[in-house]
Coordinates of C-alpha atoms and ligand atoms in Angstrom, one line a residue:
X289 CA 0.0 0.0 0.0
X290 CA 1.1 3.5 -1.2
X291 CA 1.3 6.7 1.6
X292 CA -0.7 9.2 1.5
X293 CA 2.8 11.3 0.4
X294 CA 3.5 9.4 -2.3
X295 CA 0.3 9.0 -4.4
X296 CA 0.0 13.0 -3.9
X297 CA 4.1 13.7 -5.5
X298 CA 3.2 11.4 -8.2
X299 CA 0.6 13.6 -9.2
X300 CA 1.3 17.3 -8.6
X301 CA 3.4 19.6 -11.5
X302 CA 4.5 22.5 -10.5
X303 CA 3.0 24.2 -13.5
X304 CA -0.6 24.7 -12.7
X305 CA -1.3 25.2 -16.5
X306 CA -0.6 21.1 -16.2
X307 CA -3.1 20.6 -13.2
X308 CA -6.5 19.9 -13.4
X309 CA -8.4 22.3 -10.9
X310 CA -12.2 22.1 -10.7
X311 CA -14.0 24.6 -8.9
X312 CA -14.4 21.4 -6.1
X313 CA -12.0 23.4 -3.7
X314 CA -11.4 20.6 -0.7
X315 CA -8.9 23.4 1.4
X316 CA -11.0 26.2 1.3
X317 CA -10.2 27.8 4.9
X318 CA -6.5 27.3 4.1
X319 CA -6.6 28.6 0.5
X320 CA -8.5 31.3 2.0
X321 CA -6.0 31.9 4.2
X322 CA -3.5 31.9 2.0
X323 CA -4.8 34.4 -0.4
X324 CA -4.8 37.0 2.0
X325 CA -0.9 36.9 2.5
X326 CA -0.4 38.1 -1.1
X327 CA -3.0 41.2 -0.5
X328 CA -0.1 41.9 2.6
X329 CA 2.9 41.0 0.5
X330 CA 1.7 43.2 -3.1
X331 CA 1.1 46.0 -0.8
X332 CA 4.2 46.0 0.4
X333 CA 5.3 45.8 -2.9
X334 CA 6.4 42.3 -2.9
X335 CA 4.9 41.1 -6.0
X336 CA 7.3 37.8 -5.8
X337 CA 6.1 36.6 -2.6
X338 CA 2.9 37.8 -3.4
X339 CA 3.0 35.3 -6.3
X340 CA 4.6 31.9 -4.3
X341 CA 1.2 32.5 -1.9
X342 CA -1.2 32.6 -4.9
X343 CA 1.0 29.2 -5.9
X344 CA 0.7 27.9 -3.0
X345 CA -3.1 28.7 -2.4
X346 CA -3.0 27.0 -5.9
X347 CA -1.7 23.7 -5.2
X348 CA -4.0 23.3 -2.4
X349 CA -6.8 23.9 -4.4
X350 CA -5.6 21.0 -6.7
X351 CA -5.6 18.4 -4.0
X352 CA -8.3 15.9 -4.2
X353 CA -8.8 16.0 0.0
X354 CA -8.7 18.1 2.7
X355 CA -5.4 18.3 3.8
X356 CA -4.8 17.0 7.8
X357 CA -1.4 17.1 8.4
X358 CA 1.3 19.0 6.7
X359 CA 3.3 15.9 6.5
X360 CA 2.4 14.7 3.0
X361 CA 2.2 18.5 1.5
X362 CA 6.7 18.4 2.3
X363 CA 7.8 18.1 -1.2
X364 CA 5.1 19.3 -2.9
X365 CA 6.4 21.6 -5.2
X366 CA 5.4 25.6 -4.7
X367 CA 4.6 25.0 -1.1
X368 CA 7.5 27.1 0.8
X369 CA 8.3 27.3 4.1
X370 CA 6.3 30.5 4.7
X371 CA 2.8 29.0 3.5
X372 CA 3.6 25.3 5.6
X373 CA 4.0 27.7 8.6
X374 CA 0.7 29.2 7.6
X375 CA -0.8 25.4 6.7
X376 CA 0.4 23.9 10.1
X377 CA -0.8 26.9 12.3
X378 CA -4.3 26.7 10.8
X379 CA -4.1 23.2 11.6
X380 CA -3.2 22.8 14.9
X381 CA -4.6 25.9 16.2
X382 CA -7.4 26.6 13.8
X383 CA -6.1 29.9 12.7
X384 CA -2.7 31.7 11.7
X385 CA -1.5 34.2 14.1
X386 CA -0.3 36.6 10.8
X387 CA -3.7 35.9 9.1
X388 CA -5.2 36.9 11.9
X389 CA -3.6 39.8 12.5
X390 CA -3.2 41.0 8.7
X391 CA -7.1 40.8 8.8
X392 CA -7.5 42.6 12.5
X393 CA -4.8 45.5 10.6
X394 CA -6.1 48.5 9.9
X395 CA -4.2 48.8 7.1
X396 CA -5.6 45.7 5.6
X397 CA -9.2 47.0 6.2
X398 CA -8.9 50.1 4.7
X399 CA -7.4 48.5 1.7
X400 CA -9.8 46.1 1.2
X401 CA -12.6 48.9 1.5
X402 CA -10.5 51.1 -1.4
X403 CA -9.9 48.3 -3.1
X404 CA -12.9 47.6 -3.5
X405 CA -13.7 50.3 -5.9
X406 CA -13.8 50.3 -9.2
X407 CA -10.7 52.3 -10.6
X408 CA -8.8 51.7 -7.4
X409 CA -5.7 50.0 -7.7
X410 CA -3.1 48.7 -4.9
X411 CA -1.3 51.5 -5.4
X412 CA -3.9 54.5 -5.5
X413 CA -5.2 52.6 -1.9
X414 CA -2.1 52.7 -0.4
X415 CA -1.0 56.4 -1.3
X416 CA -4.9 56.9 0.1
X417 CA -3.9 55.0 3.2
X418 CA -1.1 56.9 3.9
X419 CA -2.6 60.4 3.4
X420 CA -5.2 59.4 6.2
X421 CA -8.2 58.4 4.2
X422 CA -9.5 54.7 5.3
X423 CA -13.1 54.3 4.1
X424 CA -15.5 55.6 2.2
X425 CA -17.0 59.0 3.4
X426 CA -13.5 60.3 4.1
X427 CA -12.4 59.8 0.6
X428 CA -15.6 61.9 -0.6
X429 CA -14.9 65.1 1.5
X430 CA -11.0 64.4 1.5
X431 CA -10.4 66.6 -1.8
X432 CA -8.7 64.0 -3.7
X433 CA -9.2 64.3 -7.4
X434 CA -10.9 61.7 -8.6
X435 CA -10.6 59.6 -12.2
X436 CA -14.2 59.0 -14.1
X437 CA -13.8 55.5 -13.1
X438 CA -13.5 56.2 -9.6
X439 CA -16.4 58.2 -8.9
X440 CA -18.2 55.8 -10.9
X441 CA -17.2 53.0 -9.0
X442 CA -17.6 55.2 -5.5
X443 CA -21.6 56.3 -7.1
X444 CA -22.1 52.0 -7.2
X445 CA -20.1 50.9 -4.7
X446 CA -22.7 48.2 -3.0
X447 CA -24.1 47.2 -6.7
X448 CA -20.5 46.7 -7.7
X449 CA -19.6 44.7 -4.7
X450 CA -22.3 42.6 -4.9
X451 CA -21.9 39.3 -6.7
X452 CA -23.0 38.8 -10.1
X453 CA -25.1 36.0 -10.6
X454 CA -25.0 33.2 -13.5
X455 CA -28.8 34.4 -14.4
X456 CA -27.6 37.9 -14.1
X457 CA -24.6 37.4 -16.7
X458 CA -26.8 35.9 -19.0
X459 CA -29.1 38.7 -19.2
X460 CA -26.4 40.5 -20.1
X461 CA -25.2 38.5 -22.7
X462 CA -28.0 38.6 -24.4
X463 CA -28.1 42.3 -24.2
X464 CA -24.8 42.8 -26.0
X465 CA -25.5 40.2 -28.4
X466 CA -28.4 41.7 -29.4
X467 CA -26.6 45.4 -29.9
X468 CA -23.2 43.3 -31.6
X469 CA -25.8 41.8 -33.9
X470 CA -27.5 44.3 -34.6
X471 CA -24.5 46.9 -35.7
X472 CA -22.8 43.6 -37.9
X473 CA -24.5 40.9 -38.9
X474 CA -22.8 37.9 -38.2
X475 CA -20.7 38.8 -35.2
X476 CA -19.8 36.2 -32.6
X477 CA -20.2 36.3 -28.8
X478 CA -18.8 34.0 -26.2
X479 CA -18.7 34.1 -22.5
X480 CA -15.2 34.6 -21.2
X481 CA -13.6 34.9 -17.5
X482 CA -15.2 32.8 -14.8
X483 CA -18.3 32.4 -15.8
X484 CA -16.9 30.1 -18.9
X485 CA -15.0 28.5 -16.4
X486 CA -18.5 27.2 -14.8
X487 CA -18.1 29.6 -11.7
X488 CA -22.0 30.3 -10.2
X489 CA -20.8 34.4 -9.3
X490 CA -18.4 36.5 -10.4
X491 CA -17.0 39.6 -9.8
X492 CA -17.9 40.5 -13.4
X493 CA -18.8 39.2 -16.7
X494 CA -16.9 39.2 -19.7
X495 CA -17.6 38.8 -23.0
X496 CA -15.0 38.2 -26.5
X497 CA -16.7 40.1 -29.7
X498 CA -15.3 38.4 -33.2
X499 CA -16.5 37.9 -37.0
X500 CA -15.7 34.8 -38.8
X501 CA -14.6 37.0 -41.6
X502 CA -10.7 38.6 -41.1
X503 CA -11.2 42.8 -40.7
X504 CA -15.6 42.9 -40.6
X505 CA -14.6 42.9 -36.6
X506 CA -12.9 46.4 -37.1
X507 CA -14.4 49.4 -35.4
X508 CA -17.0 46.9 -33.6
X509 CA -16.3 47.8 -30.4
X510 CA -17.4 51.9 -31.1
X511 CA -20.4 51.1 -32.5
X512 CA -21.8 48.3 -30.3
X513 CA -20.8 50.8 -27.0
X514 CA -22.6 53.8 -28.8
X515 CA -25.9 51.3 -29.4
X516 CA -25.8 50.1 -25.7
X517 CA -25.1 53.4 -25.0
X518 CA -28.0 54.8 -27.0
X519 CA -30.5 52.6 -25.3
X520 CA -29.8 53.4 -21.9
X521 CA -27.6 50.2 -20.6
X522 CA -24.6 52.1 -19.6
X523 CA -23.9 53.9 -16.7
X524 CA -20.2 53.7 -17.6
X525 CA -17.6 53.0 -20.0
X526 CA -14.2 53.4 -21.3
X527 CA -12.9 51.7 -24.7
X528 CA -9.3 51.8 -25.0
X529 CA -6.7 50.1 -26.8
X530 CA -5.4 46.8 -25.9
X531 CA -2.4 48.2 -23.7
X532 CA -2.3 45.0 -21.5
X533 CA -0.4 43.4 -24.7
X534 CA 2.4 46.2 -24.2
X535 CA 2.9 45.2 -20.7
X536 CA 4.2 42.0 -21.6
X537 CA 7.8 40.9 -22.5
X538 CA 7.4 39.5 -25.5
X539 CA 8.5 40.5 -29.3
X540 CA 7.2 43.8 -30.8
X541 CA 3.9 42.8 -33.2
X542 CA 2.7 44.6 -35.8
X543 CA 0.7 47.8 -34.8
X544 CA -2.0 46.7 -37.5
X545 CA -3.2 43.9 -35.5
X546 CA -2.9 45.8 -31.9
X547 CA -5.5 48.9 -33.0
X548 CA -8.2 45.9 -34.0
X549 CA -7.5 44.8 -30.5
X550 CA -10.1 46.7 -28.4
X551 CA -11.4 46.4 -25.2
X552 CA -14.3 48.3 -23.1
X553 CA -14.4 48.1 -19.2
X554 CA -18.0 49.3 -18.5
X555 CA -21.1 49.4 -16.0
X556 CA -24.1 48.5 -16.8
X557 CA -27.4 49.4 -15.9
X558 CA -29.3 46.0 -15.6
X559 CA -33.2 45.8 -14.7
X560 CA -33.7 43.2 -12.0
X561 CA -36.4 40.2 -11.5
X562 CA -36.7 39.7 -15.2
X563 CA -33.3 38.9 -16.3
X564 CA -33.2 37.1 -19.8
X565 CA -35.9 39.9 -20.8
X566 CA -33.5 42.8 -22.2
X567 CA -36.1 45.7 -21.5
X568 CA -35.4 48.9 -19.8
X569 CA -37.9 51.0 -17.5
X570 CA -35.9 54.3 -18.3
X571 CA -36.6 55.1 -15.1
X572 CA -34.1 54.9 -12.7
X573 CA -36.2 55.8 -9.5
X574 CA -38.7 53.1 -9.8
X575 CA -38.7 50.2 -7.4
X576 CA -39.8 47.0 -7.6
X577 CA -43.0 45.4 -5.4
X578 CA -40.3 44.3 -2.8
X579 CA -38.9 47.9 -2.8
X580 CA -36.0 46.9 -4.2
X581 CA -34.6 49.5 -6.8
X582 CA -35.8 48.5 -10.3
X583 CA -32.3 48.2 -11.7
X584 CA -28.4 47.4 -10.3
X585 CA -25.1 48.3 -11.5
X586 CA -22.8 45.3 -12.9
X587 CA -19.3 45.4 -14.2
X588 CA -19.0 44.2 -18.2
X589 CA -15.8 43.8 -19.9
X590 CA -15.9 43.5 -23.4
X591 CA -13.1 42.2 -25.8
X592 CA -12.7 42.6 -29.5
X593 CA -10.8 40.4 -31.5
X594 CA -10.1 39.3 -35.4
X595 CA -10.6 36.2 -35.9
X596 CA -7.2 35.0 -36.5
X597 CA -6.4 36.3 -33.3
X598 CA -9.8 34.7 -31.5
X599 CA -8.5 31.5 -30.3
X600 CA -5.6 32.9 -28.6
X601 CA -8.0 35.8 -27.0
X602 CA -10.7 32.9 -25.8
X603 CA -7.3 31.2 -24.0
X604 CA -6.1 34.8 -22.5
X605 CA -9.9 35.7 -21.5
X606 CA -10.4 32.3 -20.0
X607 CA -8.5 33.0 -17.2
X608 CA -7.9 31.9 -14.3
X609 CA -5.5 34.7 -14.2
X610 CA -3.1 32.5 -12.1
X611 CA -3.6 29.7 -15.2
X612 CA -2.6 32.5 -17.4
X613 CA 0.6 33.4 -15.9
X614 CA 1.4 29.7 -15.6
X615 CA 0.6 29.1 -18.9
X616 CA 2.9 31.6 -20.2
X617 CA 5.6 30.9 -18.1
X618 CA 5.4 27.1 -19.3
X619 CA 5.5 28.2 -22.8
X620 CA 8.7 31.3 -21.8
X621 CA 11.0 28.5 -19.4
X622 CA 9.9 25.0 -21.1
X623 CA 9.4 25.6 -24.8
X624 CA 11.2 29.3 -25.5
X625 CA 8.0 30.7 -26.9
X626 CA 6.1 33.6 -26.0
X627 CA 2.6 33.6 -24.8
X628 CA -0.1 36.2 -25.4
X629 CA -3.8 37.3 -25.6
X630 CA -2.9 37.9 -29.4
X631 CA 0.0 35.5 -30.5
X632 CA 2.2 32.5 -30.3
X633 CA 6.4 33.2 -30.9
X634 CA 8.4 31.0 -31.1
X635 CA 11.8 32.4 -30.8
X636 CA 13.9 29.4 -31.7
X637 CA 12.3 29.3 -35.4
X638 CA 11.7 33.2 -35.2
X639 CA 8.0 32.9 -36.4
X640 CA 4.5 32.8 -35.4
X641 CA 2.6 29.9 -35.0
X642 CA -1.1 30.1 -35.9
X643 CA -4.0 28.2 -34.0
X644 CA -7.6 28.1 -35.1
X645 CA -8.6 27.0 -31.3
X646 CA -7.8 26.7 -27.9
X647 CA -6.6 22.9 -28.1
X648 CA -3.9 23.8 -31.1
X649 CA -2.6 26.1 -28.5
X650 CA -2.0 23.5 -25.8
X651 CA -0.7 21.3 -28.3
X652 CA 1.7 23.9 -29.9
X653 CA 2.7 24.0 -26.4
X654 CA 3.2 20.2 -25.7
X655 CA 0.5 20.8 -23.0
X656 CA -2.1 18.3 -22.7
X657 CA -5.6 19.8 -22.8
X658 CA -7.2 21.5 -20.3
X659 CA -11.0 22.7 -20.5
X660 CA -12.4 26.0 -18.9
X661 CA -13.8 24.3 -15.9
X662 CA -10.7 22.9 -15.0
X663 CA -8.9 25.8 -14.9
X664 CA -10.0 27.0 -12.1
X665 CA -6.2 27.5 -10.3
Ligands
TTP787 P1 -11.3 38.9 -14.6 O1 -12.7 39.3 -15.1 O2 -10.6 40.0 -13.8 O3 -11.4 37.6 -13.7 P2 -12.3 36.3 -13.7 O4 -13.4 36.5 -14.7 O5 -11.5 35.2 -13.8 O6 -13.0 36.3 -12.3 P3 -14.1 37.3 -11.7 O7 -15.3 36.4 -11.4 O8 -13.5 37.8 -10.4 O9 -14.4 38.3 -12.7 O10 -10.4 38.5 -15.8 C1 -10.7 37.5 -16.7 C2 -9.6 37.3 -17.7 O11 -9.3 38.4 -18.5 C3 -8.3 36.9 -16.9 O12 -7.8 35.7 -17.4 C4 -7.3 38.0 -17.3 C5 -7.9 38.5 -18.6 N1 -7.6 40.0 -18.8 C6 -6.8 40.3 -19.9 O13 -6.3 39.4 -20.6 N2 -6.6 41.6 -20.2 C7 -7.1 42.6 -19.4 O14 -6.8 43.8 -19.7 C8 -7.9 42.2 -18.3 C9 -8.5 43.3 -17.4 C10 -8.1 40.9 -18.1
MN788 MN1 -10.8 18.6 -6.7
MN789 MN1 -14.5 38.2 -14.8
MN790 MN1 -13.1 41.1 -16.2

């Protein structure tokens, strides 16, 4: 008969992009413990550290049982020191003195209240922190100057904090697949994010906007924002260029192909009760028989992407964002290629390879398929 250690090092690569990780999450009050470390660690501007707890969390969500004892989890691989001290606290004493006290700091409240607003990044909370301002009200009166995208996400603060439901993303798909429709013919919509990976909630939904012929995808995104717009579904909006592709290491591509890629981080204005039926009150103040308001705020993202390019969006979109990373990082250490929302380099033969579909890409990667609900790392 095997130990428990063994048949669990058989099993575990250190690359979660080769892990199969349903939403089933056996570790749940460790993994949740875990993921607040890298909150601590990012603010402190420890990105690195921040990263082996996310990798850590990670692995645990992989395991096919609660873990009892940290005795099988030694020579796992991404479980350091650190996040064993964190596991064998938890389970022994039935908490972690620094999870417990990270979550008692005040620091770490504030930041999770400024966080929490749209257009509020790590950074932007913590200068906030350290000027004083801790929660909301503060901020309001505190004479900060404010982006669009903050006061918007300050103006739905509970809506945007509340989580979306799988009935609720729906209802908006079909909104927005109505609008893409209806300004081109033909045009193609697919769930991304978590909701394609069979999550129930989400913090958002998103959606990837294509055409099955090469360039009829150009200047979508304008036209289907200015018909959502038109009929009253937005209560925000910004369409930008795809700038996340420049962040990336990778090898310059050509400028043609990065203006097509648009993207449009929005709020919308979605009526409640009825969800599935796309019709608008047009007025805001009306409540429903429960008193509820007649409508809530929920955060869209919308992608749009030329075909040739669609597979390798779907993948990017798909998320999780930790599968992402790992994914790329597989394809940078293991096969010298580079990874992106867009593309596929290869830098030993100094070309790109093309894929028609998400499972090319895992083969062009000597990656064995994974499917959207199992990438839940
Ligand atoms: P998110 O919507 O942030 O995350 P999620 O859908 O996995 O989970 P949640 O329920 O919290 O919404 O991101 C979805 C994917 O989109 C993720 O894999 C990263 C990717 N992405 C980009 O590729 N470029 C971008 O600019 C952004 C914002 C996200
Ligand atoms: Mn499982
Ligand atoms: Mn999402
Ligand atoms: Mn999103």
């Amino acid at each position: 008969q095997r130990s428990e250690a063994e048949v669990v090092m058989i099993s575990v690569s250190s690359y979660a992009c080769q892990r199969r990780t349903s939403l089933i999450n056996h570790n749940a009050v460790l993994t949740d413990a875990l993921s607040l470390l890298p909150h601590n660690a990012e603010l402190n501007e420890d990105e690195g550290r921040g990263l082996a707890f996310r990798r850590a969390a990670a692995v645990l969500k992989f395991l096919p049982e609660p873990v009892t004892t940290t005795t099988p989890l030694r020579g796992l691989p991404c479980l350091g020191e650190h996040s064993l001290r964190v596991i064998e606290d938890i389970l022994q004493d039935g908490a972690s003195r620094e999870v417990e006290s990270t979550k008692r700091s005040e620091r770490f409240k504030a930041l999770k209240v400024l966080n929490g607003i749209f257009g509020v990044g790590v950074k932007t909370a913590d200068r906030w922190i350290r000027a004083g301002i801790r929660y909301l009200q503060p901020l309001q009166g505190s004479g900060e100057t404010l982006s669009r995208a903050q006061r918007a996400g300050l103006r739905y603060y509970d809506d945007l904090n509340q989580p979306v439901s799988r009935a609720e993303a729906d209802a908006v798909g079909e909104i927005v697949e109505k609008a893409a429709v209806s300004v081109l013919p033909g045009a193609r919509m697919t769930l991304i994010g978590g909701f394609r990976r069979g999550k129930l909630t989400g913090h958002d939904v998103d959606f990837l906007l294509t055409h099955p012929e090469e360039g009829r995808e150009e200047g979508l995104m304008p036209k289907v924002v200015s018909r959502l717009e038109s009929e009253g579904f937005l209560l925000y909006q910004k369409t930008t260029r795809n700038s996340y592709l420049e962040s990336e290491d990778g090898p310059a591509r050509s400028s043609s192909s990065m203006d097509r890629f648009q993207k449009c981080f929005s709020i919308f204005k979605l009526s409640r009760g009825e969800e599935g039926g796309a019709e608008q009150t047009g007025n805001g103040e009306s409540l429903t028989p429960s008193g509820q308001e007649a409508w809530r705020a929920v955060r869209v993202d919308l992608v749009v992407s030329p075909v040739s390019q669609s597979a390798f969006a779907l993948l990017g979109w798909t998320g999780s964002k930790l599968f992402e990373r790992e994914m790329r990082r597989w394809a940078r250490r293991e096969k010298a290629m580079s990874l992106s929302s867009h593309a596929l380099y290869d830098t030993r033969q100094r070309r790109y390879l093309r894929a028609s579909s998400e499972e090319e890409i895992f083969a062009l990667l000597g990656l064995e398929f994974i499917p959207p609900s199992e990438r839940n790392a």
